[in-house]
mmCIF file of C-alpha atoms in Angstrom:
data_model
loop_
_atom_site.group_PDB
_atom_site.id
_atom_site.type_symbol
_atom_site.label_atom_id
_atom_site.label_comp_id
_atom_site.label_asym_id
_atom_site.label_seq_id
_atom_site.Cartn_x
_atom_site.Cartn_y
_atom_site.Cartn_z
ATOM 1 C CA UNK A 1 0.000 0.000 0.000
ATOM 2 C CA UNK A 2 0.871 3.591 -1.060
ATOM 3 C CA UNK A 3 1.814 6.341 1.832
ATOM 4 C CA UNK A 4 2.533 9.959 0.050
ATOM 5 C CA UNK A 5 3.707 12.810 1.582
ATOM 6 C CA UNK A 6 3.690 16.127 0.748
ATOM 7 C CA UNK A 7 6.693 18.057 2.144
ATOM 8 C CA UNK A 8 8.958 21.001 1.989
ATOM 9 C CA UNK A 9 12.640 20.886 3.794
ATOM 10 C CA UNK A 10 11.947 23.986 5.393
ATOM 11 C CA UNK A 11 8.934 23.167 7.210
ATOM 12 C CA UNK A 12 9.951 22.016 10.558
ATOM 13 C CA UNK A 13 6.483 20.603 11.443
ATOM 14 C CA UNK A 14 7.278 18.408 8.434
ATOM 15 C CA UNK A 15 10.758 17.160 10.186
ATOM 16 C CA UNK A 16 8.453 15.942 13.431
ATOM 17 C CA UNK A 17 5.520 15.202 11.578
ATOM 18 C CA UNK A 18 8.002 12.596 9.844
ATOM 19 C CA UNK A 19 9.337 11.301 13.075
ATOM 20 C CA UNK A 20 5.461 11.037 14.664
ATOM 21 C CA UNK A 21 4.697 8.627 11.153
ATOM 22 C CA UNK A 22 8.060 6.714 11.604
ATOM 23 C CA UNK A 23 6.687 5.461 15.457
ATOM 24 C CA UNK A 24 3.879 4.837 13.969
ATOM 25 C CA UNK A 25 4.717 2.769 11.251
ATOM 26 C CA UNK A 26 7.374 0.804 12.927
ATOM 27 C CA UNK A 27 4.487 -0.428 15.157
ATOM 28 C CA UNK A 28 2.457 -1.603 12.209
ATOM 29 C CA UNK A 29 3.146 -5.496 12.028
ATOM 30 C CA UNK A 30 3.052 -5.140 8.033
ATOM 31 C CA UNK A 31 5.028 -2.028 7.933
ATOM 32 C CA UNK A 32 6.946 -4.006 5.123
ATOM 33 C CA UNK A 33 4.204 -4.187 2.724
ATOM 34 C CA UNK A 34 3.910 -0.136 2.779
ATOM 35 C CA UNK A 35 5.626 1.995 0.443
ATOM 36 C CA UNK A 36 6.222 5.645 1.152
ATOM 37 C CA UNK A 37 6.811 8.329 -1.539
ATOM 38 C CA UNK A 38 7.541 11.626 -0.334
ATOM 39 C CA UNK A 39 6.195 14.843 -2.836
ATOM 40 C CA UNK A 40 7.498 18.084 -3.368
ATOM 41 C CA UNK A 41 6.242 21.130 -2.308
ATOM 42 C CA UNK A 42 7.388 24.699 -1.446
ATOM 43 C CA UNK A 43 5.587 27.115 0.962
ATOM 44 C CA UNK A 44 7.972 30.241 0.020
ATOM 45 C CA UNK A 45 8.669 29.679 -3.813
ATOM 46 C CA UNK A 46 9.825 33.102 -4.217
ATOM 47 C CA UNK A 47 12.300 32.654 -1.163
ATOM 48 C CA UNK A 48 15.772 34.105 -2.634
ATOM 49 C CA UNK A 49 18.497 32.009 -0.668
ATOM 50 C CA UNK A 50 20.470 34.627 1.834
ATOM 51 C CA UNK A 51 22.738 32.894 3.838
ATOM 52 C CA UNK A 52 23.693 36.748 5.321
ATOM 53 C CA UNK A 53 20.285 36.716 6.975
ATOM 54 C CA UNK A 54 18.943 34.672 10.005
ATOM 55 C CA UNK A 55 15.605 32.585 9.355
ATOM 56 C CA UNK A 56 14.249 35.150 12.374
ATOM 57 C CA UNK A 57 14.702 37.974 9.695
ATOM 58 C CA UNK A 58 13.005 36.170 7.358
ATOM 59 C CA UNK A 59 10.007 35.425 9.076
ATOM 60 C CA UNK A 60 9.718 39.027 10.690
ATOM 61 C CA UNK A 61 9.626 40.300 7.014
ATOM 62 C CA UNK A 62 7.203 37.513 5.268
ATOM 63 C CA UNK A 63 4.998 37.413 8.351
ATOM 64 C CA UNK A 64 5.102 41.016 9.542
ATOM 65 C CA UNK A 65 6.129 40.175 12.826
ATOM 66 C CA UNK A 66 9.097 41.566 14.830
ATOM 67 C CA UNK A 67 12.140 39.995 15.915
ATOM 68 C CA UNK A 68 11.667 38.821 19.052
ATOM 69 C CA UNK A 69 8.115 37.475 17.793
ATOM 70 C CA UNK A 70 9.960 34.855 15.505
ATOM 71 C CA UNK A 71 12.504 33.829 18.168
ATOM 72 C CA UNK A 72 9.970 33.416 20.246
ATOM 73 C CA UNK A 73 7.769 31.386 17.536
ATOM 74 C CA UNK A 74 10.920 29.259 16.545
ATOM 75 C CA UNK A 75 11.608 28.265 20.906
ATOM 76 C CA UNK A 76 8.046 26.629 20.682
ATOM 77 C CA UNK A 77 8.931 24.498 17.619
ATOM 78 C CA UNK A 78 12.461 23.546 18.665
ATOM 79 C CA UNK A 79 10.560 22.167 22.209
ATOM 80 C CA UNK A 80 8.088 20.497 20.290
ATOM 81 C CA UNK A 81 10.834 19.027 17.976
ATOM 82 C CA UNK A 82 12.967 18.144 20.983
ATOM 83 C CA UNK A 83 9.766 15.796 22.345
ATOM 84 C CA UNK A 84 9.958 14.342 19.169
ATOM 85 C CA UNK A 85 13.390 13.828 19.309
ATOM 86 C CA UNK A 86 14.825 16.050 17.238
ATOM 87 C CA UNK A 87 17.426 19.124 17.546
ATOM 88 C CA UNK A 88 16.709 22.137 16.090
ATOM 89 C CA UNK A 89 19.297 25.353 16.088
ATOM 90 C CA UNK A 90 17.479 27.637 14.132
ATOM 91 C CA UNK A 91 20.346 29.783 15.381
ATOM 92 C CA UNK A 92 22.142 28.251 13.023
ATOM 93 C CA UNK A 93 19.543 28.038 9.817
ATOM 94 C CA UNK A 94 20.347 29.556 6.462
ATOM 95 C CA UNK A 95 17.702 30.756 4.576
ATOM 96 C CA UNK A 96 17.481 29.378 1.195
ATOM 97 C CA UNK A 97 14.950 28.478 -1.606
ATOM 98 C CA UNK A 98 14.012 24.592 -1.149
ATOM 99 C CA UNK A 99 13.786 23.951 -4.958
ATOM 100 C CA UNK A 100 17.143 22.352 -5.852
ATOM 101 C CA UNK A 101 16.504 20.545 -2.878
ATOM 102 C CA UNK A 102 13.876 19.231 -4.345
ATOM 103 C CA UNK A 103 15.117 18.032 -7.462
ATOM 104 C CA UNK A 104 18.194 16.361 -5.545
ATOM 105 C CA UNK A 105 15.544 14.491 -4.158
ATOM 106 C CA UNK A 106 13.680 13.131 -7.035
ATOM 107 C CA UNK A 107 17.315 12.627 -8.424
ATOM 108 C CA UNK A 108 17.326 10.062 -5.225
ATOM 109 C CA UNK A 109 14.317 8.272 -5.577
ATOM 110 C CA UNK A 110 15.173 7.759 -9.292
ATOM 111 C CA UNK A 111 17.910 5.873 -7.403
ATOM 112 C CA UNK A 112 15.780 4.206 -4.629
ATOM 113 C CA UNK A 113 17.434 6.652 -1.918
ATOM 114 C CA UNK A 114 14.520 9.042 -1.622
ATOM 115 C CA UNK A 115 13.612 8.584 2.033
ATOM 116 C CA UNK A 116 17.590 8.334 3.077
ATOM 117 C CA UNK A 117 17.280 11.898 0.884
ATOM 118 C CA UNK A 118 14.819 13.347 2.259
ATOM 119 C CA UNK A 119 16.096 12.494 6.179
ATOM 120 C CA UNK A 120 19.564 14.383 5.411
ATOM 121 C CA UNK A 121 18.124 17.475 4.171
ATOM 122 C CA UNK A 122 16.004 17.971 6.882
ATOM 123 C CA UNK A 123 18.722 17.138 9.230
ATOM 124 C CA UNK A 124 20.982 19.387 7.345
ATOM 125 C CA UNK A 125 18.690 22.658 7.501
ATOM 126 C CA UNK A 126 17.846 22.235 10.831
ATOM 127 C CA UNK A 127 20.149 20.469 12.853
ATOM 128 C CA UNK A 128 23.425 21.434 11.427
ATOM 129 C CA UNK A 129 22.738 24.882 9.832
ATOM 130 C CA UNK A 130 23.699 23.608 6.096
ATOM 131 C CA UNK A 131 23.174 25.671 2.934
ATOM 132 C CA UNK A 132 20.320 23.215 1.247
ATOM 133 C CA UNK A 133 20.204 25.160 -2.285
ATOM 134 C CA UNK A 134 24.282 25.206 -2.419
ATOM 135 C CA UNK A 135 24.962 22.321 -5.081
ATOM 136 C CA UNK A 136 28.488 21.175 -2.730
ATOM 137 C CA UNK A 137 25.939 20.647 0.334
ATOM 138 C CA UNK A 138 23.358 18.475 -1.677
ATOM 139 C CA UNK A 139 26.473 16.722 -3.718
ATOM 140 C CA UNK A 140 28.249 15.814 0.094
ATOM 141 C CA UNK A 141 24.658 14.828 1.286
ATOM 142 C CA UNK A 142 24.544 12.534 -2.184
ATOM 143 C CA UNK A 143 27.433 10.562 -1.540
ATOM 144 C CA UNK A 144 26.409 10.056 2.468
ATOM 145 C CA UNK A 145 23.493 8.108 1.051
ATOM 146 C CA UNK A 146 25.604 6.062 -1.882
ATOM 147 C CA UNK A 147 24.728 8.543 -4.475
ATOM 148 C CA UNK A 148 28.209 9.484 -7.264
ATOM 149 C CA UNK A 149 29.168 13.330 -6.729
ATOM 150 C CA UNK A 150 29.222 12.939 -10.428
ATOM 151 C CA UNK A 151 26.343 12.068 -10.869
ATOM 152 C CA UNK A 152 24.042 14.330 -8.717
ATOM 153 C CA UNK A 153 26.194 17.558 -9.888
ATOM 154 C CA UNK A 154 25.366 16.264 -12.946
ATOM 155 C CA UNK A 155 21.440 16.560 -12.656
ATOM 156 C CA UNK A 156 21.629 19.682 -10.447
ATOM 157 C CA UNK A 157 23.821 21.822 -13.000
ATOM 158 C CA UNK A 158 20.855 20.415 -16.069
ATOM 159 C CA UNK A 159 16.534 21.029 -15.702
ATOM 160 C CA UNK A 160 16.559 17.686 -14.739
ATOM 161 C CA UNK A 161 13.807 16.602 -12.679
ATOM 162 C CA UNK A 162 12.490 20.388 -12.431
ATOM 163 C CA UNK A 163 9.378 18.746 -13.974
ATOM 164 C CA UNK A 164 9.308 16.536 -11.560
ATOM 165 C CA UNK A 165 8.743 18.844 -8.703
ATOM 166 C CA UNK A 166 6.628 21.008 -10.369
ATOM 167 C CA UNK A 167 4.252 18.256 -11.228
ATOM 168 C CA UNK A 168 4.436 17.171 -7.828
ATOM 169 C CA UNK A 169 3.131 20.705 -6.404
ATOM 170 C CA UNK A 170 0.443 20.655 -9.165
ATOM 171 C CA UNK A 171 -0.907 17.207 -8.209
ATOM 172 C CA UNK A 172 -0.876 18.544 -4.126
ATOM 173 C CA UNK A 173 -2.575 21.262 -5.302
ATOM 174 C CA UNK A 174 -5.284 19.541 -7.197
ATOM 175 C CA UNK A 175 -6.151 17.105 -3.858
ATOM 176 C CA UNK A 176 -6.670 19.836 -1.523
ATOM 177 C CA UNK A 177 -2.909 20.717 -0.367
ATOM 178 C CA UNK A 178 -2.763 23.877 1.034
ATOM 179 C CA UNK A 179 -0.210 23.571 3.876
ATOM 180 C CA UNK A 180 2.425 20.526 4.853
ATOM 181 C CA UNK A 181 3.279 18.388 6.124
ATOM 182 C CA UNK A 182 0.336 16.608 4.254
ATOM 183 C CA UNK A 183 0.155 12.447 4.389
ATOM 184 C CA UNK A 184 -2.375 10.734 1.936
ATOM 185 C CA UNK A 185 -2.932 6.930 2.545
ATOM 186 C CA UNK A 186 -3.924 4.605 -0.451
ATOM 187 C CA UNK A 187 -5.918 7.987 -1.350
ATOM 188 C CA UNK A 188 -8.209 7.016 0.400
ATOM 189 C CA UNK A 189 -7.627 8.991 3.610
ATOM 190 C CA UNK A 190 -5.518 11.859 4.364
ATOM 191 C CA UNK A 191 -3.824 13.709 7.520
ATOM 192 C CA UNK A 192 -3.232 17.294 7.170
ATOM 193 C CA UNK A 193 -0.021 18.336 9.792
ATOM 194 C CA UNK A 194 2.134 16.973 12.431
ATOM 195 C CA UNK A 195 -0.078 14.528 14.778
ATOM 196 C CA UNK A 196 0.590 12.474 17.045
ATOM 197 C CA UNK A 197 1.815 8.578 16.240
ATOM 198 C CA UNK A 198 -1.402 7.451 17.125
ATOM 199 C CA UNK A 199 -3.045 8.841 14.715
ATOM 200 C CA UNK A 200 -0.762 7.823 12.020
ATOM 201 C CA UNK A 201 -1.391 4.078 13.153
ATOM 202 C CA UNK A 202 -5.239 4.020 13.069
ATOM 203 C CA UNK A 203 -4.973 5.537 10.052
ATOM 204 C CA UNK A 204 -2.383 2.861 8.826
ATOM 205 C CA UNK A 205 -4.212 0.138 10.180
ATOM 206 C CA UNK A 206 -8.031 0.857 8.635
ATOM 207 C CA UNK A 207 -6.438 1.931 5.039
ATOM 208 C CA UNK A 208 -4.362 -1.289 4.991
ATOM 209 C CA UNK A 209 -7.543 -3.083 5.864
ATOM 210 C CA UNK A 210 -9.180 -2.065 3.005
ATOM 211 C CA UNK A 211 -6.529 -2.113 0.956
ATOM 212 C CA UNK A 212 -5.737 -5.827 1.783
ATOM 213 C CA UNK A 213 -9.347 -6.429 1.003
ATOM 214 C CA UNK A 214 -9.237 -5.000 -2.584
ATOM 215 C CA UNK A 215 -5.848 -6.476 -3.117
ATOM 216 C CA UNK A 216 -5.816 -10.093 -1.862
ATOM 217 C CA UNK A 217 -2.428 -11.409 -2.118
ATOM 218 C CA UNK A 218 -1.999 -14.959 -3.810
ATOM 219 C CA UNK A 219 -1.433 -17.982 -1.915
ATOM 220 C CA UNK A 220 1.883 -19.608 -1.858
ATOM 221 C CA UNK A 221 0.773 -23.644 -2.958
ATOM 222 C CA UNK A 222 3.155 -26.159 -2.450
ATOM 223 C CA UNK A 223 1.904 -29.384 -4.493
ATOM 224 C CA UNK A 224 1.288 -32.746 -3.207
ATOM 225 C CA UNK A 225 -0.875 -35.646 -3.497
ATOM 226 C CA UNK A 226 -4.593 -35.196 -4.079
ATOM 227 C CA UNK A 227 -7.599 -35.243 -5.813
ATOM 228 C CA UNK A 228 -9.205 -32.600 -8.519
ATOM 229 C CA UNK A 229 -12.677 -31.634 -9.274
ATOM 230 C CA UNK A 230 -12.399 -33.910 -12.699
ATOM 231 C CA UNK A 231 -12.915 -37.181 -10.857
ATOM 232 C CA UNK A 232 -8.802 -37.602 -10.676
ATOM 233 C CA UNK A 233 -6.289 -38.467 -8.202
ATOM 234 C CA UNK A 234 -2.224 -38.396 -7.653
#
C-alpha cells in the first residue's frame, strides 16, 4: 500500500511530523508491505536564498512580525521538535529556496534513496545549519546516502527533474494541499499536519484493511498428493 507525503525541507512541522509517522509505522506489524513516496512542495517559492540573513529575519519580514516574535515562535517548535526527538538550532539556519533541494531528491528516488534523501536534508537545515540550495551541500549529502558526486552535480547543473517537482506541487494542489506536512494513505484517507503517532497508526491500520481487502495477495501452494474436481487423483 501507497503512503505519500507532501513536504517542503523547510517546514519544521514536516521534520516531526516525519518522526510522529516513523513510530507509527514501525508499530504496524506489516510495515513491510507499505511503500512511502515523499512529494514536493514549497511554501515560500519566491524565497531568494540569503545565507547573510537569520531565518528570524526572514520570518519578521514575510509574516510582519518583529524579531523577538519569531525567536519566540521558533523556541516553541524547537521544544516540540525536541519531544519528538529532534534538535533544532534555528540559530544556526540559512535561509534558502528549497527547490534544488527538491530536485536532488527526485534525483534520489530515481535511485531508490529518496527517504535516506529526504532524512539528510532535513537534518541538514535544521540540525546542522547547512546551505540546502548550495549544489556542494546536496552533492556531500549525495554521496552520504551512496549517491556518485558525479552524478548528482550532474542533474543539479541540467533542468533535470524540475518537472518533476513542479508536477508534484500541481498534483498537491489539485487534492486539496494547502499547507504541509500533508500524508495521503492509499488515497483514500488523508492527515493534514504533524499529529501524534497514534493517529498515524489508526490511520495505517483501517487503510491497509481495506486495501488488503481489494488487493488479496496470492497464496503460496506447495503441491502434493490429491484429488481434482475432474474425478482424478495423484
Amino acid at each position: 500500500m501507497k503512503i505519500e507525503i507532501w513536504s517542503d525541507v523547510m517546514c519544521p512541522f514536516c521534520y516531526i511530523g516525519k518522526r510522529k509517522f516513523e513510530k507509527a509505522l514501525e508499530q504496524f506489524p506489516q510495515k513491510n508491505a507499505i511503500v512511502v513516496e515523499w512529494k514536493s512542495f514549497q511554501l515560500s517559492p519566491d524565497m531568494e536564498t540569503d545565507p547573510s540573513k537569520s531565518i528570524y529575519q526572514f520570518l519578521a519580514d514575510h509574516k510582519g512580525m518583529s524579531l523577538q516574535q519569531a525567536q519566540s515562535m521558533n523556541s516553541q517548535v524547537s521544544q516540540i521538535a525536541m519531544n519528538a526527538g529532534l534538535t533544532f538550532n534555528f540559530d544556526q539556519a540559512i535561509v534558502a529556496n528549497s527547490f534544488n533541494a527538491h530536485r536532488f531528491a527526485h534525483y534520489a528516488k530515481s535511485n531508490n534513496k529518496q527517504n535516506e534523501a529526504e532524512e539528510l536534508l532535513f537534518k541538514a537545515y535544521f540540525t546542522e545549519g547547512k546551505n540546502i540550495d548550495d549544489y556542494d551541500v546536496l552533492i556531500e549529502l549525495g554521496t552520504k546516502i551512496g549517491l556518485t558526486a558525479d552524478g548528482v552535480r550532474s542533474a543539479l547543473e541540467s533542468d533535470l527533474f524540475a518537472a518533476d517537482v513542479k508536477a508534484d506541487i500541481a498534483e498537491g494542489q489539485l487534492l486539496g494541499v494547502r499547507g504541509v506536512p500533508f500524508f495521503v494513505f492509499n488515497r483514500k484517507a488523508a492527515i493534514s499536519g504533524a499529529q501524534e503517532s497514534v493517529v498515524f497508526l489508526q490511520t495505517i491500520e483501517s487503510t491497509y484493511s481495506e486495501w488488503k481487502q481489494e488487493n488479496p495477495a496470492a497464496l503460496n501452494s506447495i503441491e502434493g498428493p490429491g484429488c481434482t474436481t475432474d474425478g482424478g487423483c495423484d
